[in-house]
Tab-separated table of C-alpha atoms and ligand atoms in Angstrom:
chain	number	residue	atom	x	y	z
A	1219	UNK	CA	0.000	0.000	0.000
A	1220	UNK	CA	1.152	3.542	-0.742
A	1221	UNK	CA	0.808	5.754	2.350
A	1222	UNK	CA	0.204	9.494	2.020
A	1223	UNK	CA	0.886	11.987	4.815
A	1224	UNK	CA	-1.225	15.138	5.333
A	1225	UNK	CA	-0.298	16.767	8.642
A	1226	UNK	CA	-2.867	19.578	8.585
A	1227	UNK	CA	-5.949	18.473	6.605
A	1228	UNK	CA	-9.038	20.635	6.342
A	1229	UNK	CA	-12.696	20.721	5.549
A	1230	UNK	CA	-12.621	22.669	2.287
A	1231	UNK	CA	-15.719	24.801	1.898
A	1232	UNK	CA	-16.544	26.247	-1.506
A	1233	UNK	CA	-19.106	29.062	-1.769
A	1234	UNK	CA	-20.157	30.159	-5.244
A	1235	UNK	CA	-21.659	33.670	-5.415
A	1236	UNK	CA	-22.784	35.878	-8.283
A	1237	UNK	CA	-21.448	38.899	-6.451
A	1238	UNK	CA	-19.429	39.013	-3.267
A	1239	UNK	CA	-20.596	41.883	-1.073
A	1240	UNK	CA	-18.088	43.330	1.368
A	1241	UNK	CA	-19.418	44.651	4.670
A	1242	UNK	CA	-22.833	43.113	3.892
A	1243	UNK	CA	-24.725	39.809	4.149
A	1244	UNK	CA	-23.958	37.198	1.458
A	1245	UNK	CA	-26.484	34.348	1.225
A	1246	UNK	CA	-25.209	31.307	-0.570
A	1247	UNK	CA	-27.027	28.273	-1.954
A	1248	UNK	CA	-24.178	26.741	-3.971
A	1249	UNK	CA	-22.049	25.138	-1.258
A	1250	UNK	CA	-19.535	22.294	-1.418
A	1251	UNK	CA	-17.759	20.682	1.541
A	1252	UNK	CA	-14.942	18.220	0.935
A	1253	UNK	CA	-11.980	16.667	2.727
A	1254	UNK	CA	-9.022	18.847	1.756
A	1255	UNK	CA	-5.252	18.706	1.953
A	1256	UNK	CA	-2.501	18.036	-0.562
A	1257	UNK	CA	-1.830	14.500	0.680
A	1258	UNK	CA	-5.541	13.674	0.391
A	1259	UNK	CA	-5.456	14.769	-3.266
A	1260	UNK	CA	-2.479	12.458	-3.766
A	1261	UNK	CA	-4.401	9.599	-2.122
A	1262	UNK	CA	-7.516	10.160	-4.257
A	1263	UNK	CA	-5.531	10.115	-7.503
A	1264	UNK	CA	-3.733	6.888	-6.514
A	1265	UNK	CA	-7.121	5.389	-5.635
A	1266	UNK	CA	-8.567	6.510	-9.000
A	1267	UNK	CA	-5.695	4.686	-10.707
A	1268	UNK	CA	-6.782	1.505	-8.926
A	1269	UNK	CA	-3.896	1.077	-6.480
A	1270	UNK	CA	-4.082	0.443	-2.754
A	1271	UNK	CA	-3.591	3.610	-0.734
A	1272	UNK	CA	-3.928	4.818	2.848
A	1273	UNK	CA	-3.901	8.331	4.299
A	1274	UNK	CA	-2.361	9.432	7.581
A	1275	UNK	CA	-1.656	12.647	9.493
A	1276	UNK	CA	-3.397	14.335	12.431
A	1277	UNK	CA	-7.078	15.204	12.792
A	1278	UNK	CA	-9.473	16.037	15.581
A	1279	UNK	CA	-12.907	17.238	16.654
A	1280	UNK	CA	-16.120	17.294	14.651
A	1281	UNK	CA	-14.301	18.571	11.569
A	1282	UNK	CA	-11.900	15.651	11.913
A	1283	UNK	CA	-14.911	13.309	12.013
A	1284	UNK	CA	-16.297	14.971	8.904
A	1285	UNK	CA	-12.978	14.377	7.110
A	1286	UNK	CA	-12.946	10.665	8.022
A	1287	UNK	CA	-16.585	10.295	6.900
A	1288	UNK	CA	-15.766	11.871	3.526
A	1289	UNK	CA	-12.757	9.586	3.100
A	1290	UNK	CA	-14.900	6.545	3.924
A	1291	UNK	CA	-17.495	7.649	1.327
A	1292	UNK	CA	-14.672	7.693	-1.235
A	1293	UNK	CA	-13.448	4.259	-0.065
A	1294	UNK	CA	-10.122	5.722	1.043
A	1295	UNK	CA	-8.475	3.918	3.943
A	1296	UNK	CA	-7.547	6.343	6.700
A	1297	UNK	CA	-4.966	5.948	9.441
A	1298	UNK	CA	-5.185	9.439	10.937
A	1299	UNK	CA	-3.957	10.004	14.465
A	1300	UNK	CA	-6.836	11.573	16.419
A	1301	UNK	CA	-6.257	14.419	18.879
A	1302	UNK	CA	-8.560	16.327	21.162
A	1303	UNK	CA	-8.462	19.572	19.155
A	1304	UNK	CA	-10.511	20.790	16.235
A	1305	UNK	CA	-9.238	20.385	12.641
A	1306	UNK	CA	-9.553	23.410	10.397
A	1307	UNK	CA	-11.899	24.844	7.790
A	1308	UNK	CA	-10.566	26.419	4.600
A	1309	UNK	CA	-13.050	28.598	2.722
A	1310	UNK	CA	-12.877	29.487	-0.968
A	1311	UNK	CA	-15.401	32.036	-2.234
A	1312	UNK	CA	-15.823	31.881	-6.006
A	1313	UNK	CA	-17.233	35.160	-7.290
A	1314	UNK	CA	-17.089	37.225	-10.480
A	1315	UNK	CA	-14.403	34.937	-11.953
A	1316	UNK	CA	-12.256	35.431	-8.841
A	1317	UNK	CA	-11.398	33.239	-5.873
A	1318	UNK	CA	-11.167	34.757	-2.390
A	1319	UNK	CA	-9.770	32.369	0.200
A	1320	UNK	CA	-10.034	32.376	3.992
A	1321	UNK	CA	-7.682	29.765	5.424
A	1322	UNK	CA	-7.618	28.765	9.081
A	1323	UNK	CA	-4.206	27.806	10.399
A	1324	UNK	CA	-5.506	24.709	12.187
A	1325	UNK	CA	-4.737	23.352	15.649
A	1326	UNK	CA	-1.485	23.978	17.502
A	1327	UNK	CA	0.185	20.603	18.009
A	1328	UNK	CA	1.923	20.217	21.377
A	1329	UNK	CA	5.239	18.432	21.930
A	1330	UNK	CA	3.383	15.537	23.589
A	1331	UNK	CA	0.999	15.194	20.630
A	1332	UNK	CA	3.951	15.301	18.207
A	1333	UNK	CA	5.739	12.551	20.139
A	1334	UNK	CA	2.569	10.457	20.277
A	1335	UNK	CA	1.994	10.868	16.525
A	1336	UNK	CA	5.585	9.836	15.731
A	1337	UNK	CA	5.188	6.758	17.923
A	1338	UNK	CA	1.911	5.953	16.146
A	1339	UNK	CA	3.527	6.464	12.726
A	1340	UNK	CA	6.398	4.130	13.606
A	1341	UNK	CA	3.874	1.453	14.614
A	1342	UNK	CA	2.015	1.982	11.338
A	1343	UNK	CA	5.187	1.245	9.372
A	1344	UNK	CA	5.627	-1.920	11.463
A	1345	UNK	CA	2.098	-3.234	11.108
A	1346	UNK	CA	1.137	-2.198	7.567
A	1347	UNK	CA	2.929	-3.206	4.403
A	1348	UNK	CA	3.933	0.226	3.044
A	1349	UNK	CA	5.562	0.268	-0.407
A	1350	UNK	CA	5.959	4.052	-0.910
A	1351	UNK	CA	5.490	7.037	1.408
A	1352	UNK	CA	4.416	10.475	0.179
A	1353	UNK	CA	4.637	13.569	2.389
A	1354	UNK	CA	2.760	16.654	1.201
A	1355	UNK	CA	2.176	20.203	2.312
A	1356	UNK	CA	3.058	22.370	5.247
A	1357	UNK	CA	3.238	21.469	8.914
A	1358	UNK	CA	0.692	22.531	11.534
A	1359	UNK	CA	1.585	25.105	14.163
A	1360	UNK	CA	3.887	23.700	16.852
A	1361	UNK	CA	5.655	21.251	14.516
A	1362	UNK	CA	9.076	21.868	12.967
A	1363	UNK	CA	10.911	20.355	9.997
A	1364	UNK	CA	12.256	17.772	12.466
A	1365	UNK	CA	8.914	15.970	12.168
A	1366	UNK	CA	9.345	15.442	8.413
A	1367	UNK	CA	12.974	14.465	8.991
A	1368	UNK	CA	11.842	11.833	11.494
A	1369	UNK	CA	9.161	10.437	9.138
A	1370	UNK	CA	11.754	10.171	6.360
A	1371	UNK	CA	14.298	8.550	8.654
A	1372	UNK	CA	11.733	5.971	9.859
A	1373	UNK	CA	10.865	5.188	6.232
A	1374	UNK	CA	14.589	4.965	5.370
A	1375	UNK	CA	15.060	2.371	8.116
A	1376	UNK	CA	12.478	0.190	6.376
A	1377	UNK	CA	13.752	0.947	2.841
A	1378	UNK	CA	10.459	2.625	1.907
A	1379	UNK	CA	10.967	5.204	-0.878
A	1380	UNK	CA	9.832	8.708	0.126
A	1381	UNK	CA	8.315	11.365	-2.152
A	1382	UNK	CA	8.467	14.760	-0.455
A	1383	UNK	CA	6.332	17.669	-1.678
A	1384	UNK	CA	6.768	20.606	0.621
A	1385	UNK	CA	8.246	24.071	0.191
A	1386	UNK	CA	10.083	26.997	1.752
A	1387	UNK	CA	12.203	26.746	4.868
A	1388	UNK	CA	10.898	23.278	5.794
A	1389	UNK	CA	12.066	21.844	2.463
A	1390	UNK	CA	15.423	23.628	2.744
A	1391	UNK	CA	15.947	22.271	6.260
A	1392	UNK	CA	15.124	18.705	5.223
A	1393	UNK	CA	17.452	18.930	2.210
A	1394	UNK	CA	20.250	20.168	4.480
A	1395	UNK	CA	20.231	16.847	6.349
A	1396	UNK	CA	22.437	14.688	4.149
A	1397	UNK	CA	21.758	11.568	6.241
A	1398	UNK	CA	18.227	11.347	4.796
A	1399	UNK	CA	17.448	9.426	1.617
A	1400	UNK	CA	14.654	10.920	-0.483
A	1401	UNK	CA	13.385	9.208	-3.628
A	1402	UNK	CA	11.797	12.306	-5.166
A	1403	UNK	CA	10.925	15.938	-4.634
A	1404	UNK	CA	8.608	17.862	-6.961
A	1405	UNK	CA	9.076	21.597	-6.612
A	1406	UNK	CA	7.233	23.721	-9.165
A	1407	UNK	CA	8.926	26.711	-10.809
A	1408	UNK	CA	8.071	29.138	-7.967
A	1409	UNK	CA	9.117	26.692	-5.264
A	1410	UNK	CA	12.494	25.989	-6.872
A	1411	UNK	CA	13.055	29.744	-7.360
A	1412	UNK	CA	12.267	30.250	-3.657
A	1413	UNK	CA	14.725	27.543	-2.557
A	1414	UNK	CA	17.411	29.014	-4.789
A	1415	UNK	CA	16.453	32.543	-3.757
A	1416	UNK	CA	16.486	33.816	-7.344
A	1417	UNK	CA	14.213	34.175	-10.363
A	1418	UNK	CA	15.042	31.234	-12.648
A	1419	UNK	CA	14.976	31.296	-16.426
A	1420	UNK	CA	13.549	28.307	-18.302
A	1421	UNK	CA	16.935	27.602	-19.843
A	1422	UNK	CA	17.710	23.861	-19.259
A	1423	UNK	CA	21.440	24.464	-18.755
A	1424	UNK	CA	20.719	26.832	-15.858
A	1425	UNK	CA	18.467	24.203	-14.225
A	1426	UNK	CA	21.065	21.535	-14.787
A	1427	UNK	CA	23.682	23.665	-13.056
A	1428	UNK	CA	21.398	24.294	-10.075
A	1429	UNK	CA	20.339	20.678	-9.662
A	1430	UNK	CA	23.971	19.551	-9.749
A	1431	UNK	CA	24.680	21.495	-6.541
A	1432	UNK	CA	25.243	19.422	-3.357
A	1433	UNK	CA	21.816	20.306	-1.913
A	1434	UNK	CA	20.145	17.857	-4.326
A	1435	UNK	CA	22.768	15.092	-4.062
A	1436	UNK	CA	20.927	12.637	-1.857
A	1437	UNK	CA	17.694	12.812	-3.890
A	1438	UNK	CA	17.177	10.277	-6.687
A	1439	UNK	CA	14.602	12.358	-8.541
A	1440	UNK	CA	14.139	16.131	-8.681
A	1441	UNK	CA	11.123	16.804	-10.874
A	1442	UNK	CA	10.521	20.507	-11.335
A	1443	UNK	CA	7.074	20.828	-12.791
A	1444	UNK	CA	6.357	23.732	-15.118
A	1445	UNK	CA	2.562	23.643	-15.570
A	1446	UNK	CA	1.610	23.542	-19.280
A	1447	UNK	CA	5.334	23.478	-20.183
A	1448	UNK	CA	5.749	20.013	-18.624
A	1449	UNK	CA	8.830	19.515	-16.458
A	1450	UNK	CA	12.544	19.549	-16.118
A	1451	UNK	CA	13.860	16.503	-14.283
A	1452	UNK	CA	17.034	15.108	-12.790
A	1453	UNK	CA	17.447	11.416	-12.071
A	1454	UNK	CA	20.769	10.601	-10.415
A	1455	UNK	CA	23.203	12.008	-13.037
A	1456	UNK	CA	20.739	12.165	-15.939
A	1457	UNK	CA	18.700	15.192	-16.990
A	1458	UNK	CA	15.452	15.255	-18.912
A	1459	UNK	CA	13.270	17.893	-20.519
A	1460	UNK	CA	9.671	16.705	-20.588
A	1461	UNK	CA	7.042	18.189	-22.904
A	1462	UNK	CA	3.332	17.567	-22.800
A	1463	UNK	CA	0.562	18.106	-25.380
A	1464	UNK	CA	-1.634	21.166	-25.212
A	1465	UNK	CA	-4.867	20.189	-23.483
A	1466	UNK	CA	-8.157	21.737	-22.446
A	1467	UNK	CA	-7.771	22.677	-18.785
A	1468	UNK	CA	-10.921	22.564	-16.654
A	1469	UNK	CA	-9.361	23.027	-13.182
A	1470	UNK	CA	-5.571	23.042	-12.658
A	1471	UNK	CA	-5.772	23.062	-8.828
A	1472	UNK	CA	-4.088	19.960	-7.393
A	1473	UNK	CA	-2.079	19.129	-10.546
A	1474	UNK	CA	1.133	19.077	-8.534
A	1475	UNK	CA	-0.472	16.637	-6.091
A	1476	UNK	CA	-1.596	14.449	-8.996
A	1477	UNK	CA	1.994	14.549	-10.290
A	1478	UNK	CA	3.196	13.345	-6.874
A	1479	UNK	CA	0.628	10.532	-7.070
A	1480	UNK	CA	2.026	9.552	-10.492
A	1481	UNK	CA	5.584	9.511	-9.122
A	1482	UNK	CA	4.483	7.323	-6.190
A	1483	UNK	CA	2.632	4.895	-8.452
A	1484	UNK	CA	5.644	4.632	-10.776
A	1485	UNK	CA	7.988	3.985	-7.826
A	1486	UNK	CA	5.535	1.404	-6.517
A	1487	UNK	CA	5.641	-0.405	-9.873
A	1488	UNK	CA	9.456	0.103	-10.163
A	1489	UNK	CA	9.015	1.704	-13.600
A	1490	UNK	CA	12.018	2.755	-15.703
A	1491	UNK	CA	12.990	6.476	-15.524
A	1492	UNK	CA	11.252	7.570	-18.736
A	1493	UNK	CA	8.097	5.675	-17.796
A	1494	UNK	CA	8.104	7.339	-14.388
A	1495	UNK	CA	8.247	10.764	-16.021
A	1496	UNK	CA	5.462	9.889	-18.449
A	1497	UNK	CA	3.288	8.585	-15.606
A	1498	UNK	CA	3.854	11.692	-13.466
A	1499	UNK	CA	3.077	14.067	-16.346
A	1500	UNK	CA	-0.007	12.093	-17.331
A	1501	UNK	CA	-1.549	12.146	-13.851
A	1502	UNK	CA	-0.850	15.909	-13.650
A	1503	UNK	CA	-2.536	16.491	-17.003
A	1504	UNK	CA	-5.515	14.251	-16.246
A	1505	UNK	CA	-6.154	16.185	-13.025
A	1506	UNK	CA	-6.394	19.468	-14.949
A	1507	UNK	CA	-9.106	17.909	-17.109
A	1508	UNK	CA	-11.452	17.206	-14.153
A	1509	UNK	CA	-13.665	19.676	-12.282
A	1510	UNK	CA	-12.966	18.052	-8.897
A	1511	UNK	CA	-9.516	18.735	-7.444
A	1512	UNK	CA	-7.398	15.608	-7.014
A	1513	UNK	CA	-9.201	13.236	-9.355
A	1514	UNK	CA	-8.208	11.594	-12.637
A	1515	UNK	CA	-10.027	9.548	-15.271
A	1516	UNK	CA	-8.056	6.306	-15.528
A	1517	UNK	CA	-9.614	5.496	-18.921
A	1518	UNK	CA	-7.739	8.418	-20.520
A	1519	UNK	CA	-4.369	7.395	-19.067
A	1520	UNK	CA	-2.820	5.628	-22.085
A	1521	UNK	CA	-3.975	8.214	-24.600
A	1522	UNK	CA	-2.112	11.009	-22.764
A	1523	UNK	CA	0.787	8.832	-21.572
A	1524	UNK	CA	1.661	8.245	-25.233
A	1525	UNK	CA	1.700	11.981	-25.981
A	1526	UNK	CA	4.390	12.908	-23.441
A	1527	UNK	CA	7.724	13.651	-25.126
A	1528	UNK	CA	10.991	13.155	-23.285
A	1529	UNK	CA	14.328	14.564	-24.347
A	1530	UNK	CA	17.405	13.319	-22.517
A	1531	UNK	CA	19.864	16.177	-22.146
B	238	ADP	P1	1.747	22.712	-9.053
B	238	ADP	O1	0.283	22.374	-9.050
B	238	ADP	O2	2.517	22.036	-7.969
B	238	ADP	O3	2.040	24.182	-9.176
B	238	ADP	P2	2.257	22.446	-11.908
B	238	ADP	O4	1.361	23.597	-12.154
B	238	ADP	O5	3.658	22.538	-12.422
B	238	ADP	O6	2.343	22.018	-10.369
B	238	ADP	O7	1.550	21.175	-12.572
B	238	ADP	C1	1.993	19.858	-12.379
B	238	ADP	C2	1.806	19.077	-13.671
B	238	ADP	O8	0.410	19.078	-14.043
B	238	ADP	C3	2.543	19.625	-14.875
B	238	ADP	O9	3.883	19.158	-14.952
B	238	ADP	C4	1.668	19.090	-16.021
B	238	ADP	O10	1.911	17.719	-16.240
B	238	ADP	C5	0.253	19.218	-15.446
B	238	ADP	N1	-0.319	20.542	-15.761
B	238	ADP	C6	-0.478	21.591	-14.937
B	238	ADP	N2	-1.020	22.656	-15.576
B	238	ADP	C7	-1.218	22.262	-16.855
B	238	ADP	C8	-1.746	22.884	-18.048
B	238	ADP	N3	-2.191	24.146	-18.039
B	238	ADP	N4	-1.776	22.153	-19.184
B	238	ADP	C9	-1.339	20.872	-19.211
B	238	ADP	N5	-0.831	20.230	-18.118
B	238	ADP	C10	-0.769	20.900	-16.977
């Protein structure tokens, strides 16, 4: 089973309004409430592709119960660690072609809760047969990058490949620890620019130079996704430029998560490097073609898989 980690999941509330009135009452009839979080998108895509998947992280309260109910409705196995605090709501108001978001930070996780979760996670790796671990998103308040480092180290001890999709200082801190083995990271253009602290060009030789720096040494795969432009990837000492066909995008939100799902599936099946890239690009593309974030239509997989072009540099 592939296990996905979402440390700070949410109930995602979508309100659709003709007009959004500030400093006034807005009554809304078009409401959606779903289980949200990057790792949950990853889990849904893996499930859509027909593979066994479980989701873990921390949840609590009535919103936590709502999240587990939604996951059960979608036949997703959940292994969330339950705490006595309320999970968060994240609100997106869709109005006049715009999206206004109100995002709660979520519960503050104490040192005791962190220790208990890590203990629980270690047990999970002992009792369940985990083939690949994915870690997505930011950490809740109270937790530091040490938590991700510990998850990776526990997975390393059991030879479970880890796909890490986080950003900013947490990603930098994890990459600084050269004792950790990471199978893949998937920064997008903005995230890689932020790590490197400079505006990058799309010139492959510049990317190659950056990804050859020691920071990326212990990572097998660095897949820098570039939206409609595909990706630039490094696998050990090989570099690839990946192009994708032009497609009709319905909703691009969660494409990066779908790409992570593709990477995890390919690692699970021990696919060859070029096949891994094709799989990751295909799941990203298929997600953009669906209205619901973090879903793919498996029936379209081969059609798009065959249209991905890979150039070895
Ligand atoms: P993120 O969601 O993390 O910002 P990207 O926007 O780079 O990630 O998208 C991840 C992948 O999803 C891309 O590499 C590509 O395969 C697919 N994708 C995203 N946007 C588009 C698009 N407009 N057209 C075609 N494919 C897309």
